[in-house]
Short mmCIF file of C-alpha atoms and ligand atoms in Angstrom, two decimals:
data_model
loop_
_atom_site.label_atom_id
_atom_site.label_comp_id
_atom_site.label_asym_id
_atom_site.label_seq_id
_atom_site.Cartn_x
_atom_site.Cartn_y
_atom_site.Cartn_z
CA MET A 92 92.20 64.37 116.89
CA SER A 93 88.94 65.04 115.05
CA LYS A 94 88.68 64.84 111.27
CA THR A 95 88.16 68.59 110.97
CA PHE A 96 91.29 69.36 112.99
CA SER A 97 93.40 72.04 111.34
CA LEU A 98 97.02 72.54 112.37
CA TYR A 99 96.93 75.91 110.64
CA LYS A 100 94.04 76.92 112.87
CA GLN A 101 96.04 75.85 115.92
CA ALA A 102 99.01 77.97 114.80
CA THR A 103 96.69 80.91 114.06
CA ASN A 104 94.98 80.63 117.46
CA GLN A 105 98.37 80.62 119.17
CA TRP A 106 99.60 83.88 117.66
CA GLN A 107 96.20 85.56 117.85
CA LYS A 108 96.04 84.83 121.58
CA ALA A 109 99.37 86.63 121.92
CA ALA A 110 98.16 89.45 119.65
CA ASP A 111 95.19 90.02 121.99
CA PHE A 112 97.56 90.45 124.92
CA PHE A 113 99.04 93.67 123.61
CA GLU A 114 96.52 94.83 121.03
CA LEU A 115 98.52 94.16 117.93
CA ASP A 116 97.96 96.69 115.15
CA ARG A 117 94.91 95.64 113.12
CA ASP A 118 96.63 96.03 109.76
CA VAL A 119 99.49 93.77 110.81
CA ARG A 120 96.98 91.24 112.12
CA THR A 121 95.22 91.31 108.75
CA ILE A 122 98.44 90.82 106.80
CA LEU A 123 99.58 87.90 108.98
CA SER A 124 96.22 86.14 108.84
CA GLU A 125 97.07 84.31 105.59
CA PRO A 126 100.37 83.37 103.90
CA LYS A 127 101.65 85.68 101.17
CA ASN A 128 102.13 82.91 98.62
CA GLU A 129 101.02 79.30 98.42
CA VAL A 130 102.50 77.13 95.68
CA SER A 131 101.23 73.58 95.16
CA ILE A 132 102.80 71.41 92.51
CA ASN A 133 101.95 67.99 91.06
CA PHE A 134 105.07 66.66 89.42
CA PRO A 135 105.98 63.35 87.78
CA VAL A 136 108.95 61.18 88.74
CA ARG A 137 110.26 58.20 86.76
CA MET A 138 110.41 55.25 89.16
CA ASP A 139 112.98 52.44 88.94
CA ASN A 140 110.37 50.19 87.26
CA HIS A 141 110.12 52.88 84.49
CA GLU A 142 106.61 53.91 85.48
CA LEU A 143 105.83 57.58 86.02
CA ARG A 144 104.40 58.42 89.42
CA LEU A 145 102.80 61.74 90.28
CA PHE A 146 103.81 63.43 93.55
CA ARG A 147 102.33 66.46 95.24
CA GLY A 148 104.47 69.13 96.87
CA HIS A 149 104.00 72.56 98.39
CA ARG A 150 105.98 75.65 99.23
CA ILE A 151 104.15 78.11 101.38
CA GLN A 152 105.58 81.55 102.07
CA HIS A 153 103.93 83.16 105.05
CA ASN A 154 105.70 86.46 105.60
CA ASN A 155 108.93 88.23 104.60
CA ILE A 156 108.86 91.62 106.31
CA LEU A 157 112.04 90.77 108.26
CA GLY A 158 113.98 89.18 105.40
CA PRO A 159 113.87 86.43 102.76
CA PHE A 160 111.41 83.56 103.33
CA LYS A 161 113.09 80.72 105.23
CA GLY A 162 112.12 77.22 106.27
CA GLY A 163 112.57 73.52 105.80
CA ILE A 164 111.39 71.01 103.23
CA ARG A 165 109.66 67.92 104.63
CA PHE A 166 109.35 64.55 102.88
CA HIS A 167 106.70 62.58 104.75
CA PRO A 168 103.56 60.57 103.88
CA MET A 169 101.40 62.86 106.06
CA VAL A 170 102.50 66.13 104.39
CA ASN A 171 99.48 68.18 103.36
CA HIS A 172 98.65 71.79 102.53
CA ASP A 173 97.19 72.64 105.95
CA GLU A 174 100.22 71.25 107.77
CA VAL A 175 102.73 73.09 105.58
CA LYS A 176 100.78 76.33 106.09
CA ALA A 177 101.02 75.94 109.88
CA LEU A 178 104.72 75.13 109.69
CA ALA A 179 105.29 78.25 107.53
CA VAL A 180 103.54 80.43 110.14
CA TRP A 181 105.73 79.00 112.88
CA MET A 182 108.85 79.83 110.87
CA THR A 183 107.82 83.51 110.62
CA PHE A 184 107.55 83.80 114.39
CA LYS A 185 110.57 81.62 115.15
CA CYS A 186 112.88 83.75 112.98
CA ALA A 187 111.45 86.94 114.46
CA LEU A 188 111.87 85.66 118.03
CA VAL A 189 115.55 84.71 117.73
CA GLY A 190 116.32 87.73 115.59
CA VAL A 191 117.60 86.13 112.41
CA PRO A 192 116.91 88.32 109.35
CA PHE A 193 114.41 85.98 107.72
CA GLY A 194 110.71 85.57 107.17
CA GLY A 195 108.82 82.30 107.33
CA ALA A 196 108.11 79.57 104.79
CA LYS A 197 107.86 75.79 104.65
CA GLY A 198 107.72 73.13 101.98
CA GLY A 199 106.98 69.48 101.68
CA VAL A 200 106.25 66.54 99.46
CA THR A 201 103.76 63.81 100.36
CA VAL A 202 106.04 60.80 100.14
CA ASP A 203 107.57 58.14 102.35
CA PRO A 204 111.27 58.60 101.55
CA GLY A 205 112.02 55.20 103.12
CA GLU A 206 110.09 53.49 100.33
CA LEU A 207 112.08 55.09 97.53
CA SER A 208 115.46 53.99 96.18
CA ALA A 209 118.35 56.47 96.30
CA GLY A 210 117.89 57.10 92.57
CA GLU A 211 114.15 57.72 92.89
CA LEU A 212 114.73 60.10 95.78
CA MET A 213 117.33 61.98 93.77
CA ARG A 214 114.96 62.34 90.80
CA LEU A 215 112.10 63.42 93.07
CA THR A 216 114.28 66.05 94.75
CA ARG A 217 115.55 67.39 91.43
CA ARG A 218 112.14 67.48 89.81
CA PHE A 219 110.52 69.22 92.79
CA THR A 220 113.33 71.80 92.99
CA HIS A 221 113.09 72.45 89.27
CA ALA A 222 109.32 72.81 89.49
CA LEU A 223 109.72 75.33 92.32
CA GLY A 224 111.93 77.30 89.93
CA GLY A 225 111.97 81.01 90.76
CA ASN A 226 109.79 80.48 93.81
CA ILE A 227 113.00 79.84 95.74
CA GLY A 228 116.26 81.80 95.54
CA PRO A 229 119.24 82.79 97.72
CA GLU A 230 117.85 86.25 98.45
CA TYR A 231 114.19 85.31 98.18
CA ASP A 232 113.28 81.96 99.76
CA ILE A 233 115.84 79.60 101.27
CA PRO A 234 114.89 75.96 102.04
CA ALA A 235 116.61 73.73 104.63
CA PRO A 236 116.21 70.17 105.92
CA ASP A 237 113.21 69.06 107.96
CA ALA A 238 111.66 65.66 108.74
CA GLY A 239 112.59 63.14 106.03
CA THR A 240 115.21 65.34 104.37
CA ASN A 241 118.88 65.91 105.22
CA ALA A 242 122.14 67.54 104.16
CA LYS A 243 122.32 65.32 101.07
CA THR A 244 118.82 66.43 99.97
CA MET A 245 119.97 70.03 100.31
CA ALA A 246 123.13 69.38 98.27
CA ILE A 247 120.93 67.97 95.46
CA MET A 248 118.51 70.91 95.70
CA MET A 249 121.41 73.34 95.49
CA ASP A 250 122.93 71.54 92.52
CA THR A 251 119.60 71.47 90.66
CA PHE A 252 118.97 75.14 91.32
CA MET A 253 122.51 76.09 90.26
CA ASN A 254 122.28 74.12 87.03
CA ALA A 255 119.27 76.15 85.96
CA GLN A 256 121.30 79.40 86.30
CA SER A 257 123.68 80.91 83.76
CA ALA A 258 127.15 79.38 84.04
CA THR A 259 128.77 82.64 85.20
CA ASN A 260 126.30 83.06 88.03
CA ARG A 261 126.19 79.53 89.42
CA ASN A 262 128.65 79.77 92.27
CA ALA A 263 127.00 82.88 93.63
CA GLN A 264 123.87 80.81 94.31
CA ARG A 265 124.99 78.26 96.89
CA HIS A 266 123.10 80.00 99.71
CA VAL A 267 119.83 79.08 97.96
CA VAL A 268 119.58 76.32 100.60
CA THR A 269 121.11 75.83 104.05
CA GLY A 270 121.79 72.66 105.99
CA LYS A 271 123.94 71.40 103.10
CA THR A 272 126.81 68.95 103.44
CA LEU A 273 130.07 70.59 104.53
CA THR A 274 131.79 69.87 101.21
CA VAL A 275 129.29 71.84 99.15
CA GLY A 276 129.13 74.85 101.47
CA GLY A 277 127.42 73.73 104.67
CA SER A 278 128.32 75.11 108.09
CA LEU A 279 130.11 73.33 110.88
CA GLY A 280 127.65 72.70 113.68
CA ARG A 281 124.51 72.86 111.49
CA ASP A 282 123.86 69.13 111.78
CA LYS A 283 123.54 69.21 115.56
CA ALA A 284 122.23 72.80 115.73
CA THR A 285 118.57 72.10 116.54
CA GLY A 286 119.45 69.58 119.27
CA GLN A 287 122.17 71.89 120.56
CA GLY A 288 119.66 74.74 120.72
CA VAL A 289 117.20 72.57 122.67
CA VAL A 290 119.90 71.94 125.27
CA TYR A 291 121.01 75.60 125.42
CA VAL A 292 117.41 76.64 126.12
CA LEU A 293 117.00 73.89 128.73
CA LYS A 294 120.21 75.05 130.41
CA ALA A 295 119.07 78.67 130.44
CA TRP A 296 115.75 77.66 131.99
CA ALA A 297 117.44 75.31 134.49
CA LYS A 298 119.82 78.06 135.60
CA GLU A 299 116.99 80.51 136.17
CA HIS A 300 115.00 77.96 138.18
CA ASN A 301 117.81 76.22 140.07
CA PHE A 302 116.97 72.97 138.38
CA ASP A 303 119.83 70.49 138.39
CA LEU A 304 120.35 68.88 134.99
CA LYS A 305 122.90 66.52 136.52
CA GLY A 306 121.14 63.27 137.24
CA ALA A 307 117.86 64.50 135.71
CA LYS A 308 116.04 61.72 133.85
CA PHE A 309 114.83 62.49 130.37
CA ALA A 310 112.90 60.87 127.53
CA VAL A 311 113.06 61.66 123.83
CA GLN A 312 110.28 61.12 121.32
CA GLY A 313 111.69 60.84 117.80
CA TYR A 314 115.25 59.67 117.25
CA GLY A 315 116.15 61.48 114.05
CA ASN A 316 118.47 64.45 113.78
CA VAL A 317 116.88 66.56 116.52
CA GLY A 318 116.11 63.81 119.03
CA PHE A 319 119.49 62.16 118.79
CA HIS A 320 121.58 65.32 119.03
CA ALA A 321 119.50 66.72 121.89
CA ALA A 322 119.92 63.42 123.78
CA HIS A 323 123.63 63.14 123.06
CA ILE A 324 124.36 66.71 124.16
CA LEU A 325 122.10 66.59 127.21
CA GLU A 326 123.84 63.41 128.32
CA LYS A 327 127.09 65.37 128.42
CA GLU A 328 125.43 67.74 130.91
CA GLY A 329 125.00 64.78 133.25
CA ALA A 330 121.34 64.09 132.49
CA ILE A 331 120.27 60.47 131.97
CA LEU A 332 118.43 59.29 128.86
CA VAL A 333 115.89 56.78 130.16
CA ALA A 334 113.44 56.32 127.29
CA VAL A 335 113.15 56.72 123.54
CA GLN A 336 110.17 56.45 121.22
CA ASP A 337 110.21 56.43 117.45
CA HIS A 338 107.88 55.18 114.70
CA THR A 339 108.87 51.57 115.47
CA GLY A 340 108.02 51.65 119.20
CA SER A 341 109.18 52.69 122.66
CA ILE A 342 112.05 51.55 124.87
CA SER A 343 113.15 52.38 128.39
CA ASN A 344 115.85 51.72 130.93
CA LEU A 345 115.69 53.85 134.07
CA LYS A 346 119.40 53.28 134.66
CA GLY A 347 120.25 54.97 131.38
CA ILE A 348 120.55 54.40 127.64
CA ASP A 349 123.72 55.35 125.75
CA ALA A 350 122.52 57.90 123.17
CA GLN A 351 125.40 57.41 120.73
CA ALA A 352 125.38 53.60 120.95
CA LEU A 353 121.62 53.59 120.26
CA LYS A 354 122.05 55.86 117.24
CA THR A 355 124.88 53.77 115.81
CA PHE A 356 122.78 50.63 116.31
CA ASN A 357 119.75 52.29 114.68
CA LEU A 358 121.76 53.64 111.73
CA SER A 359 122.97 50.13 110.93
CA GLY A 360 119.37 49.25 110.11
CA ASN A 361 118.18 47.88 113.48
CA PRO A 362 114.96 49.11 115.09
CA ILE A 363 115.47 50.80 118.47
CA THR A 364 113.25 48.10 119.99
CA SER A 365 116.00 45.49 119.42
CA PHE A 366 118.60 47.49 121.37
CA GLU A 367 120.32 45.67 124.21
CA LYS A 368 119.51 46.18 127.90
CA VAL A 369 116.25 48.03 127.35
CA GLU A 370 112.68 47.13 128.04
CA VAL A 371 110.24 47.47 125.17
CA ILE A 372 107.21 49.36 126.46
CA SER A 373 103.95 50.51 124.91
CA ASN A 374 103.69 53.97 123.36
CA GLN A 375 101.15 54.87 126.07
CA ASP A 376 103.48 53.79 128.88
CA PHE A 377 106.27 55.90 127.40
CA PHE A 378 104.35 59.01 128.46
CA LYS A 379 103.79 57.68 132.00
CA LEU A 380 107.44 57.22 132.95
CA PRO A 381 108.92 58.90 136.05
CA ILE A 382 111.05 61.47 134.23
CA ASP A 383 112.09 65.08 134.79
CA ILE A 384 112.41 66.25 131.18
CA LEU A 385 110.48 65.26 128.05
CA ILE A 386 111.79 66.19 124.61
CA PRO A 387 109.25 65.69 121.83
CA ALA A 388 111.39 65.72 118.68
CA ALA A 389 109.14 64.06 116.11
CA LEU A 390 105.99 65.41 114.51
CA GLU A 391 103.18 67.70 115.58
CA GLY A 392 100.24 66.76 117.81
CA GLN A 393 102.06 64.06 119.83
CA ILE A 394 101.14 65.40 123.28
CA HIS A 395 97.37 65.63 123.49
CA LYS A 396 94.37 65.34 125.80
CA ASP A 397 94.71 61.55 126.04
CA ASN A 398 98.31 61.46 127.28
CA ALA A 399 98.96 64.92 128.82
CA HIS A 400 97.49 63.80 132.16
CA ASP A 401 100.04 60.97 132.35
CA ILE A 402 103.13 63.08 131.84
CA GLN A 403 105.29 63.29 134.95
CA ALA A 404 108.04 65.52 133.57
CA LYS A 405 108.57 68.94 135.15
CA VAL A 406 109.61 70.48 131.87
CA ILE A 407 108.94 69.79 128.20
CA ALA A 408 111.42 71.11 125.64
CA GLU A 409 109.76 71.17 122.23
CA GLY A 410 112.35 70.01 119.71
CA ALA A 411 109.58 69.38 117.18
CA ASN A 412 107.30 71.99 115.67
CA GLY A 413 103.82 71.99 117.21
CA PRO A 414 104.18 68.74 119.24
CA THR A 415 101.57 69.82 121.80
CA THR A 416 97.89 70.28 120.93
CA SER A 417 95.98 73.16 122.54
CA GLU A 418 93.95 70.72 124.68
CA GLY A 419 97.11 68.90 125.75
CA GLU A 420 98.68 72.23 126.63
CA ASP A 421 95.74 73.30 128.82
CA ILE A 422 96.12 70.10 130.85
CA LEU A 423 99.89 70.59 131.21
CA ASN A 424 99.45 74.22 132.26
CA GLN A 425 96.95 73.16 134.93
CA LYS A 426 99.41 70.56 136.20
CA GLY A 427 102.17 73.20 136.31
CA VAL A 428 104.37 71.46 133.73
CA VAL A 429 106.65 74.03 132.09
CA ILE A 430 106.68 74.07 128.30
CA LEU A 431 109.76 75.49 126.59
CA PRO A 432 107.93 76.31 123.36
CA ASP A 433 108.96 75.24 119.88
CA LEU A 434 109.53 78.78 118.59
CA LEU A 435 112.29 79.08 121.15
CA ALA A 436 113.44 75.54 121.92
CA ASN A 437 113.99 74.39 118.34
CA ALA A 438 115.23 77.68 116.87
CA GLY A 439 118.87 76.53 116.93
CA GLY A 440 118.46 74.96 113.49
CA VAL A 441 117.38 78.07 111.67
CA THR A 442 119.89 80.15 113.63
CA VAL A 443 122.82 78.10 112.35
CA SER A 444 121.13 78.11 108.92
CA TYR A 445 121.51 81.89 109.11
CA PHE A 446 125.20 81.47 109.98
CA GLU A 447 125.61 79.17 106.96
CA TRP A 448 123.86 81.67 104.69
CA ALA A 449 126.09 84.48 105.96
CA GLN A 450 129.23 82.33 105.52
CA ASN A 451 128.25 81.50 101.93
CA LYS A 452 127.67 85.16 101.13
CA THR A 453 131.15 86.06 102.35
CA SER A 454 132.88 82.87 101.13
CA SER A 455 134.07 82.16 104.64
CA GLN A 456 134.03 79.25 107.06
CA TRP A 457 133.54 79.73 110.79
CA SER A 458 135.08 77.32 113.26
CA LEU A 459 132.78 75.01 115.24
CA GLU A 460 133.69 76.97 118.38
CA ALA A 461 132.61 80.24 116.74
CA VAL A 462 129.30 78.71 115.58
CA ASP A 463 128.53 77.26 119.02
CA LYS A 464 129.48 80.46 120.82
CA ARG A 465 127.28 82.65 118.63
CA LEU A 466 124.44 80.13 118.82
CA LEU A 467 124.67 80.11 122.62
CA GLU A 468 124.55 83.92 122.71
CA MET A 469 121.50 84.05 120.47
CA MET A 470 119.61 81.28 122.27
CA ASN A 471 120.39 82.82 125.67
CA GLN A 472 119.18 86.20 124.47
CA ALA A 473 115.98 84.70 123.07
CA TYR A 474 115.35 82.76 126.28
CA ALA A 475 116.00 85.78 128.52
CA HIS A 476 113.71 87.95 126.41
CA THR A 477 110.90 85.35 126.35
CA SER A 478 111.17 84.77 130.09
CA GLU A 479 111.07 88.53 130.75
CA VAL A 480 107.97 89.00 128.57
CA ALA A 481 106.28 86.05 130.33
CA LYS A 482 106.88 87.68 133.71
CA ASP A 483 105.89 91.19 132.56
CA MET A 484 102.71 90.03 130.88
CA LYS A 485 101.97 87.30 133.45
CA THR A 486 101.61 84.63 130.83
CA ASP A 487 103.15 81.31 129.79
CA LEU A 488 106.36 81.03 127.79
CA ARG A 489 104.57 80.08 124.55
CA THR A 490 102.39 83.16 124.53
CA ALA A 491 105.41 85.23 125.56
CA SER A 492 107.44 83.87 122.64
CA TYR A 493 104.70 84.96 120.22
CA ILE A 494 104.39 88.39 121.87
CA ALA A 495 108.14 88.97 121.51
CA ALA A 496 108.07 87.86 117.86
CA LEU A 497 104.92 89.80 116.99
CA LYS A 498 106.35 92.99 118.46
CA ARG A 499 109.41 92.75 116.23
CA ILE A 500 107.27 92.16 113.15
CA SER A 501 104.89 94.91 114.08
CA TYR A 502 107.73 97.46 114.61
CA ALA A 503 109.08 96.60 111.16
CA TYR A 504 105.68 97.33 109.60
CA GLN A 505 105.40 100.55 111.61
CA GLU A 506 108.81 101.77 110.52
CA ARG A 507 108.51 100.73 106.87
CA GLY A 508 104.85 101.56 106.46
CA ILE A 509 102.48 99.37 104.46
CA PHE A 510 102.78 99.63 100.69
CA PRO A 511 101.40 101.54 98.75
N1 LIG B 1583 113.29 72.75 109.49
C1 LIG B 1583 113.92 73.45 110.56
C2 LIG B 1583 112.87 74.16 111.41
O1 LIG B 1583 111.72 73.79 111.44
C3 LIG B 1583 115.05 74.36 110.08
C4 LIG B 1583 114.64 75.49 109.18
C5 LIG B 1583 115.84 76.22 108.56
O2 LIG B 1583 116.96 75.97 108.93
O3 LIG B 1583 115.56 77.05 107.69
O4 LIG B 1583 113.17 75.08 112.14
#
């Protein structure tokens, strides 16, 4: 990737290509061309050695015509303003595509959470949340986990936000974040939701194309929340996990890798590369393996012009946001590799976030069966709609997903009118 590469530009090009397909209203195009609000914060955190260290964080709110801003908070050393802007744009279209009543936002702090102690991480999370102040709120902008954050981070964010409210109002605020731990108001099924959604979309595509998931070989890039759950659930469909890549390296075993055993091993502090009965391979060779399905579930820009040619998979299900560069995508399209695009394939997370938000607002708790059933309905609907648009407009699924989302947003502007 060149030094001038902008992820935000990539995201903008993607939706503008779709906008050209159906002549999106010019006013709506103008409004969507930049985020509504961009907050950048430098905030100090007291480290364990008593020194103060300055961190930089962002919250970028792209659009809220369909409902409150919504999107994750990322803790990662590569977090930067351009990246968060792109991720916020993707949230706008993702929420619109699946039909959850939210707009799009994203946040992040440039930090390697693995280098911080639990206490430092707690202070960083609290200080960042406090600095965001009224820029987030249960009916205004609702964060959730993303790379480097989890249910515990959300519990701390919620607690910090609540403590800044008047005592009588505190408990009415718990839906200020989603993806919380169950005890503090999280939803059953939220933890696995993104991975579950990836598999629901794969199943919908497989059914439409008579593709047998049983015995299909798949590889997963990234073995965090999304990668693990997608692998674990896909395994139950009879597919075989044959390779995994994470930040420590790549492993493969064409006879199969036990997804749960690998996760348990990894969670006890061992790198995946020390797992038993696997071959350690190079990161380049990972992309050359004879597989049927590839699930990128790490960061953006992982499939690009230098490895797209090597990919043998028939279908790529994008568990991550923006894992494929535009150049990589052109190569895959030429080769006839199907891409189940991020807006669709990884929308299970924000969909169950919506369920959590709704449960908090009504002080109720849905059963896991109810969550899964509703998630399946919504993912199936989103897949069917995207596939229909792709056929009607004779385009790929990514462009179709943007067309479907843009139409919803554009109708909302038409019906509400543009203020003043
Ligand atoms: N961070 C997740 C995403 O990129 C989840 C967002 C949410 O639940 O609000 O979709």
